[in-house]
Tab-separated table of C-alpha atoms in Angstrom:
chain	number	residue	atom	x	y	z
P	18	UNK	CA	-31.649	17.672	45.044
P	19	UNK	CA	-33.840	15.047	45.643
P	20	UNK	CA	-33.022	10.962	45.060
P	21	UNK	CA	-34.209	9.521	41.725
P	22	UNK	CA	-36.790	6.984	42.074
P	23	UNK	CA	-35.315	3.599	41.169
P	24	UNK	CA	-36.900	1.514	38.602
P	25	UNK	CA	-36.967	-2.043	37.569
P	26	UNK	CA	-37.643	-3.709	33.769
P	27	UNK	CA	-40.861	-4.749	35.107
P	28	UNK	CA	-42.247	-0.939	35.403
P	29	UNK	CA	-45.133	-0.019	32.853
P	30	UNK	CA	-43.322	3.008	32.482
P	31	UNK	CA	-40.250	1.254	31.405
P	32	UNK	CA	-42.697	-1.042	29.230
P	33	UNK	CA	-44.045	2.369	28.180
P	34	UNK	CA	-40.808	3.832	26.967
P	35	UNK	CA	-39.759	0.494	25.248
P	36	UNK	CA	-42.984	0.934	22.949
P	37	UNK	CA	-41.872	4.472	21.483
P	38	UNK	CA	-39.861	2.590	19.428
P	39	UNK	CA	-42.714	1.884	17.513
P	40	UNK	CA	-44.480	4.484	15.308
P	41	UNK	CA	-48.083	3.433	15.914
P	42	UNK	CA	-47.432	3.933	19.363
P	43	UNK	CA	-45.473	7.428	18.991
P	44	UNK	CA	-48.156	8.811	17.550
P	45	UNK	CA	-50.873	7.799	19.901
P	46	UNK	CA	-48.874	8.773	22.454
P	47	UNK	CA	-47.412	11.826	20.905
P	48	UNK	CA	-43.845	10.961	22.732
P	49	UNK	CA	-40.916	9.982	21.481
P	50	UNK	CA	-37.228	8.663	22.496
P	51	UNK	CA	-34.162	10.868	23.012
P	52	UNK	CA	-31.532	9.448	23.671
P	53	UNK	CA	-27.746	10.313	24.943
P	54	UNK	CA	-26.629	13.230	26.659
P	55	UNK	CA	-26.759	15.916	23.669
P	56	UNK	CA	-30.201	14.988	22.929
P	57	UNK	CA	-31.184	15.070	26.634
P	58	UNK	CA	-29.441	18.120	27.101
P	59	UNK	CA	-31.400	20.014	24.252
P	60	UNK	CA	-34.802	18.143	25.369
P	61	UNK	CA	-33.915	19.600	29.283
P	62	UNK	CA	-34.098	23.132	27.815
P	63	UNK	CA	-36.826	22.947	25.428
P	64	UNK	CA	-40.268	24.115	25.782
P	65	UNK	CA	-43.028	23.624	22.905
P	66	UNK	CA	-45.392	26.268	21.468
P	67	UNK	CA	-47.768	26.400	24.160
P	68	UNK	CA	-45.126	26.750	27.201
P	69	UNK	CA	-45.157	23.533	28.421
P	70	UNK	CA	-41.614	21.716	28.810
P	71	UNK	CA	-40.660	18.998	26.094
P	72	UNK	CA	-38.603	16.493	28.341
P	73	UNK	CA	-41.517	14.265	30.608
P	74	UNK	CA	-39.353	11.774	32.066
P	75	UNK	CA	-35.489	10.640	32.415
P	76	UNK	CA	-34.077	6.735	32.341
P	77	UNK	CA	-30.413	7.063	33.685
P	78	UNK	CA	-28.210	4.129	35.068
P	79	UNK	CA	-26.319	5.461	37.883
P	80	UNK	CA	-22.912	5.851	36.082
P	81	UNK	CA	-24.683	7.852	33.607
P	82	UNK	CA	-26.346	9.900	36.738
P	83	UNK	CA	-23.233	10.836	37.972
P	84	UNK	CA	-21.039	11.527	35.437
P	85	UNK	CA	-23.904	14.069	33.336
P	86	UNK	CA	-25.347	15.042	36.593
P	87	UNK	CA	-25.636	18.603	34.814
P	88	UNK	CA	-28.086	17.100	32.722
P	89	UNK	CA	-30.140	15.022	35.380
P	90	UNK	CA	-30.752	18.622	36.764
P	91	UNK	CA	-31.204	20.110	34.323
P	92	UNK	CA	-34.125	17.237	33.505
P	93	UNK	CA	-35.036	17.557	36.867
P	94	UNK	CA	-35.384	21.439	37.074
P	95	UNK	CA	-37.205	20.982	33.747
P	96	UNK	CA	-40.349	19.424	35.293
P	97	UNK	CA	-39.242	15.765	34.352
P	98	UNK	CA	-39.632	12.272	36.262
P	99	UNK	CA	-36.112	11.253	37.172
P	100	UNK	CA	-35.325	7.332	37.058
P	101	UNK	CA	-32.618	5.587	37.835
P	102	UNK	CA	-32.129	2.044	36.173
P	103	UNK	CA	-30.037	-0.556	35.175
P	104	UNK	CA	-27.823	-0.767	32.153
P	105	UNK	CA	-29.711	-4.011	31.248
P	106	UNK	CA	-33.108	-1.849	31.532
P	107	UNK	CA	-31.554	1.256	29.457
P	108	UNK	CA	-30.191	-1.418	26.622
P	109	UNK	CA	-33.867	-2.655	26.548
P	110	UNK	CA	-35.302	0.525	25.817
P	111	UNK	CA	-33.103	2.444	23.701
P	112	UNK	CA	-32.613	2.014	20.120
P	113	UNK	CA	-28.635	2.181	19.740
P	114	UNK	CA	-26.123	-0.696	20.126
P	115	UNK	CA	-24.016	1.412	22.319
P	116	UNK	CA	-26.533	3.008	24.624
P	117	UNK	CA	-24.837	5.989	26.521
P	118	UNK	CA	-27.318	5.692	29.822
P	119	UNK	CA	-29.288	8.569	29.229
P	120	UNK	CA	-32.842	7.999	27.552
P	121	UNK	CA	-35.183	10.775	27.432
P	122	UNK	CA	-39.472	10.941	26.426
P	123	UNK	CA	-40.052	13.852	25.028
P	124	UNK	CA	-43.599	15.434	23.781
P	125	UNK	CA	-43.706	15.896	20.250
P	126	UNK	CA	-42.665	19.161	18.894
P	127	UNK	CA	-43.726	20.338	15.882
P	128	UNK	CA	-45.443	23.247	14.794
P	129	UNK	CA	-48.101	23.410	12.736
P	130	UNK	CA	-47.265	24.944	9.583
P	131	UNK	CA	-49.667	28.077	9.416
P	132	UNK	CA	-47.205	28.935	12.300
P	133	UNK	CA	-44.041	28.650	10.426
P	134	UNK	CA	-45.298	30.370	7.429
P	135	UNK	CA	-46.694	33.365	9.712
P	136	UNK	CA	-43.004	33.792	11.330
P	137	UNK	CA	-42.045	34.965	7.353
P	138	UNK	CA	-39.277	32.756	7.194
P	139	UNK	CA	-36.278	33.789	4.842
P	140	UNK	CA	-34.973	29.922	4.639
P	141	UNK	CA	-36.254	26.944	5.119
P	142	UNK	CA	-35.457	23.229	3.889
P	143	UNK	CA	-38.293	21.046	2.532
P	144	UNK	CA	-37.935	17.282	2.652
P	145	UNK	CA	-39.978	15.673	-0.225
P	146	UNK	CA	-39.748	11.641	-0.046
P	147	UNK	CA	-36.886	11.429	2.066
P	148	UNK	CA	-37.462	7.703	3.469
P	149	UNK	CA	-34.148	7.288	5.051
P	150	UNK	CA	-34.312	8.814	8.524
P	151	UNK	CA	-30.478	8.987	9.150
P	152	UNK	CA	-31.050	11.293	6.077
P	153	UNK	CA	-33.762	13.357	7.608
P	154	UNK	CA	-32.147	13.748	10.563
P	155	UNK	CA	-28.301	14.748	8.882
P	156	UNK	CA	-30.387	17.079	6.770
P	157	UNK	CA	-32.250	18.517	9.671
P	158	UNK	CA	-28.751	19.229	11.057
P	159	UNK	CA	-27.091	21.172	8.007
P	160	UNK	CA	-30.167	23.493	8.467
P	161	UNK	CA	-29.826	24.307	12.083
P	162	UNK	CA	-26.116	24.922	11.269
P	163	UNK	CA	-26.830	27.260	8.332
P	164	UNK	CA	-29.512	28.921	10.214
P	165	UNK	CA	-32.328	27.834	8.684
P	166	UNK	CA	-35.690	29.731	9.960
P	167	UNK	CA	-37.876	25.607	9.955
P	168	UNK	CA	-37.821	22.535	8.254
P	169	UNK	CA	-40.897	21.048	6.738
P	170	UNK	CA	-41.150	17.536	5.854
P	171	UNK	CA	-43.887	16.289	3.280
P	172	UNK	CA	-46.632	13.510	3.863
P	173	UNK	CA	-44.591	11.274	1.779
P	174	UNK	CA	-41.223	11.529	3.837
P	175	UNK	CA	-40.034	9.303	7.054
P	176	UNK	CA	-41.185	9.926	10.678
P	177	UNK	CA	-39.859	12.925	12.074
P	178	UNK	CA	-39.491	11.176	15.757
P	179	UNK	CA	-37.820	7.589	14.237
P	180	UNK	CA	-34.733	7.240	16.767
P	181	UNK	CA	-32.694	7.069	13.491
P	182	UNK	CA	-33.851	11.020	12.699
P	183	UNK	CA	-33.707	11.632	16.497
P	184	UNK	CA	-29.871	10.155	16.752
P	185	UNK	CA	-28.768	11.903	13.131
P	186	UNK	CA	-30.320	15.495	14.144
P	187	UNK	CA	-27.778	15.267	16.814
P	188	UNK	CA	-30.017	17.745	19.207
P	189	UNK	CA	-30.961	20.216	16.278
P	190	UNK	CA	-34.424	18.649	16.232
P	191	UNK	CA	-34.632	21.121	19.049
P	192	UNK	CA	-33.159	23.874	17.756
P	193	UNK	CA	-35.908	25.256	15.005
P	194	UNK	CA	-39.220	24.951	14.132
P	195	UNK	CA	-40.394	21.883	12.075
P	196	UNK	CA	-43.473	21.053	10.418
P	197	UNK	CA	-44.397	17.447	9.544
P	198	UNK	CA	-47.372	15.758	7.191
P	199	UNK	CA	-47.382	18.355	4.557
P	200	UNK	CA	-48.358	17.765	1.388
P	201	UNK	CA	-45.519	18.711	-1.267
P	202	UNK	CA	-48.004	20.907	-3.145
P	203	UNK	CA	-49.570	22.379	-0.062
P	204	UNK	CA	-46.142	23.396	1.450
P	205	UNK	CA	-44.779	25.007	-2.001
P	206	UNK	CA	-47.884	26.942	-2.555
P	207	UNK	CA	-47.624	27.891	0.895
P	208	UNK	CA	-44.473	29.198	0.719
P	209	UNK	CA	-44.941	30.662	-2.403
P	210	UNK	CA	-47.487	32.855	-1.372
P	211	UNK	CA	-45.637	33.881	1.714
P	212	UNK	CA	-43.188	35.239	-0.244
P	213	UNK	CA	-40.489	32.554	-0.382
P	214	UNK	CA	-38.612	31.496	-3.365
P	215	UNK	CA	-39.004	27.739	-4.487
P	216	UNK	CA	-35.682	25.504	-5.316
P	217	UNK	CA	-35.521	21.979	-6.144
P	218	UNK	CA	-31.905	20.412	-5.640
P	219	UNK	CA	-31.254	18.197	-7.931
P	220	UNK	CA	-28.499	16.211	-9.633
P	221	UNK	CA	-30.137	16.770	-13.113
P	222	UNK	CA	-31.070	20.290	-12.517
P	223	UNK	CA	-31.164	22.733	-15.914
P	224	UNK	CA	-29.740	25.944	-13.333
P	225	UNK	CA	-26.482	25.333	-11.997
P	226	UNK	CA	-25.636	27.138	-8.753
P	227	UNK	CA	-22.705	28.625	-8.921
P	228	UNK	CA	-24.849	30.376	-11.741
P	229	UNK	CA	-27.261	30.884	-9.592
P	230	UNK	CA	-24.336	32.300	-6.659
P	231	UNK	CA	-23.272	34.822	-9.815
P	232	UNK	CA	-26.298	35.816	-11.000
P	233	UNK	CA	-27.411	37.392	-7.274
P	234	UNK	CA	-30.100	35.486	-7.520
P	235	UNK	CA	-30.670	34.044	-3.997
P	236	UNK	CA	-30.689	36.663	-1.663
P	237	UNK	CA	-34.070	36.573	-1.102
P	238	UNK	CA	-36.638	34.138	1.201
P	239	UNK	CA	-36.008	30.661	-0.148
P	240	UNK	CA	-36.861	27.436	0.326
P	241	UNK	CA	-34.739	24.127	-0.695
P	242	UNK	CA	-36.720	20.966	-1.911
P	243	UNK	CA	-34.722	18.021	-1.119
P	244	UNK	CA	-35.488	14.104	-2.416
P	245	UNK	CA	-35.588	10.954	-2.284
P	246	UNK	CA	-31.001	10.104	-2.642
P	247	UNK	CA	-31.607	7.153	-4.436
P	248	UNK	CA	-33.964	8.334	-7.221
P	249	UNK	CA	-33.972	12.102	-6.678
P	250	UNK	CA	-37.499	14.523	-6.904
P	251	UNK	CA	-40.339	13.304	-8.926
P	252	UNK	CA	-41.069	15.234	-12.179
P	253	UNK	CA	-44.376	16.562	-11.304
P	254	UNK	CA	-42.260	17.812	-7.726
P	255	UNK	CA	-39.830	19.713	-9.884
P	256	UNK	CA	-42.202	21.499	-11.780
P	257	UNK	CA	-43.701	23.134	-8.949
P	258	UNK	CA	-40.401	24.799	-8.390
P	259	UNK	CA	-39.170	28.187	-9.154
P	260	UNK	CA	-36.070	26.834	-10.921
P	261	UNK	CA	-34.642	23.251	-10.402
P	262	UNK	CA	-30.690	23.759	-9.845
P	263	UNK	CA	-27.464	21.234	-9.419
P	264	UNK	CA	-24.194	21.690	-7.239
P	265	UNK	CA	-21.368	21.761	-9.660
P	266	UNK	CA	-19.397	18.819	-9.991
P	267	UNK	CA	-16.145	20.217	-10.564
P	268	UNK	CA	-13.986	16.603	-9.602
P	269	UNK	CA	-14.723	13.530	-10.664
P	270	UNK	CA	-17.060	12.434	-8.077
P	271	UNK	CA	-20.069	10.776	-9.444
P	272	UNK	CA	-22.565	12.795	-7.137
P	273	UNK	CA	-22.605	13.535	-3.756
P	274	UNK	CA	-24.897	12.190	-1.000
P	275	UNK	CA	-28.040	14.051	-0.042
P	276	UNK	CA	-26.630	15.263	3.120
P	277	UNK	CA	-23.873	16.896	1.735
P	278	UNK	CA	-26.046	18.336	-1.088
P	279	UNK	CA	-28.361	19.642	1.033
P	280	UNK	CA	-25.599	21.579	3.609
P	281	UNK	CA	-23.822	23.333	0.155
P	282	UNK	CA	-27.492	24.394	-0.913
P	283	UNK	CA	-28.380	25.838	2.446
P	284	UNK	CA	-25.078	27.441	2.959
P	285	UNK	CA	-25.082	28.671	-0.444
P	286	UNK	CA	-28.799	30.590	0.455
P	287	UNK	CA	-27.378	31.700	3.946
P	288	UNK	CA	-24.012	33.411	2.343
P	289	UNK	CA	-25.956	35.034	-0.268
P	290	UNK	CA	-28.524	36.603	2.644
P	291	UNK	CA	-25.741	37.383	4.481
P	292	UNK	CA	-25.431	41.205	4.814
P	293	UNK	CA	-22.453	42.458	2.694
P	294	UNK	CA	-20.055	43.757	4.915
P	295	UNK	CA	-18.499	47.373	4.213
P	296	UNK	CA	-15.655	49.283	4.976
């Protein structure tokens, strides 16, 4: 194994890292930050569409080096530029308060959405005005774990590749195909016609689903519309839904957070596409 070049706060590349935290810049640059040793981890082993590895280069302060050295190989055998920095560098680039010594720049990664709709996906979770990125990325999360087949988010939702989204995806970012800059009525009608079922989650909802659960309703493709937590879906979002359905509230609990929301919806879909066992 070779010896990681050692690099000092006055690098460009280091200056060139430190401006991903920006979204102007992500997007001319089509990189973005990972950061921490999940995230690296998942960004080692990732390839995008066209082959070509996902992880481009490695900041590590030698603590961090040696204690994930797994993962510097794994970076390494990956393709990516090794570095080896100070903690003072690291704390300048990353995006945390606590930085863990491990900062990653990845390519972007998603997939255009002809390509997720041509895959016939059976469930999928649609982010419509979701501003908060801890949000997007918790949500993003609750879909890998369910086993969602993507996750699209809408032209009117947060960056995809904000270090908050990054952080809260907790490496699923990696993990499934995702589609970003989608208009709401151009990824329903997309769906739609791909033979996917259309539900909008929402607090207000006429279908409740446990109803839904009963009725053996949902074991077919379908895709979740989730808003905006503070005020919800818009009204002309809802009505290009298939039904618009609530989680019970069975305590007293108010409502619960879109997170949560989102991981009983998806669960709900992937138990009721779950082959019924027999015997």
């Amino acid at each position: 194994m070779g010896t990681p070049e050692v690099i000092s706060a006055r690098s460009p590349r280091v200056a060139a890292a430190r401006r991903l935290a920006r979204r102007n810049f992500r997007g001319r640059e089509r990189r973005f930050l990972a950061e921490g040793p999940q995230a690296v981890r998942e960004a080692a082993g990732h390839r995008g569409s066209d082959g070509e590895p996902t992880l481009t280069e490695l900041f590590a302060t030698a603590e961090a080096a040696e204690r994930y050295a797994d993962i510097v190989e794994a970076a390494r055998a990956s393709g990516a530029r090794v570095h080896l920095a100070d903690a003072d560098v690291l704390a300048d680039v990353s995006q945390t308060v606590t930085p863990q010594g491990l900062i990653g720049v990845c390519r972007f990664l998603d997939a255009p959405f002809e390509e997720i709709l041509a895959a016939k996906p059976k469930l999928v979770a649609v982010l419509a005005h979701v501003r908060d990125p801890g949000n997007a990325g918790t949500v993003l999360r609750c879909a890998d774990a369910a086993g969602a087949d993507a996750v699209v988010l809408t032209d009117a939702s947060v960056d995809l590749y904000n270090p908050k989204s990054v952080r809260a995806s907790a490496g699923s970012l990696f993990h499934l195909p995702v589609t970003v800059g989608v208009p709401v009525e151009q990824a329903v009608r997309g769906l739609r016609d791909a033979g996917v079922r259309i539900l909008a989650a929402d607090g207000a909802g006429t279908d409740d689903l446990d109803d839904e659960l009963d009725a053996g309703t949902m074991g077919g493709p379908t895709a979740w519309v989730f808003g905006n937590e503070a005020w919800g879906l818009p009204e002309e979002t809802r009505a290009l839904a298939d039904a618009v359905v609530r989680v019970p509230i069975h305590g007293r609990a108010e409502s619960l957070n879109l997170a949560t929301a989102a991981a009983v919806c998806l669960y709900a879909s992937a138990r009721a596409q779950r082959p019924r066992r027999t015997g």
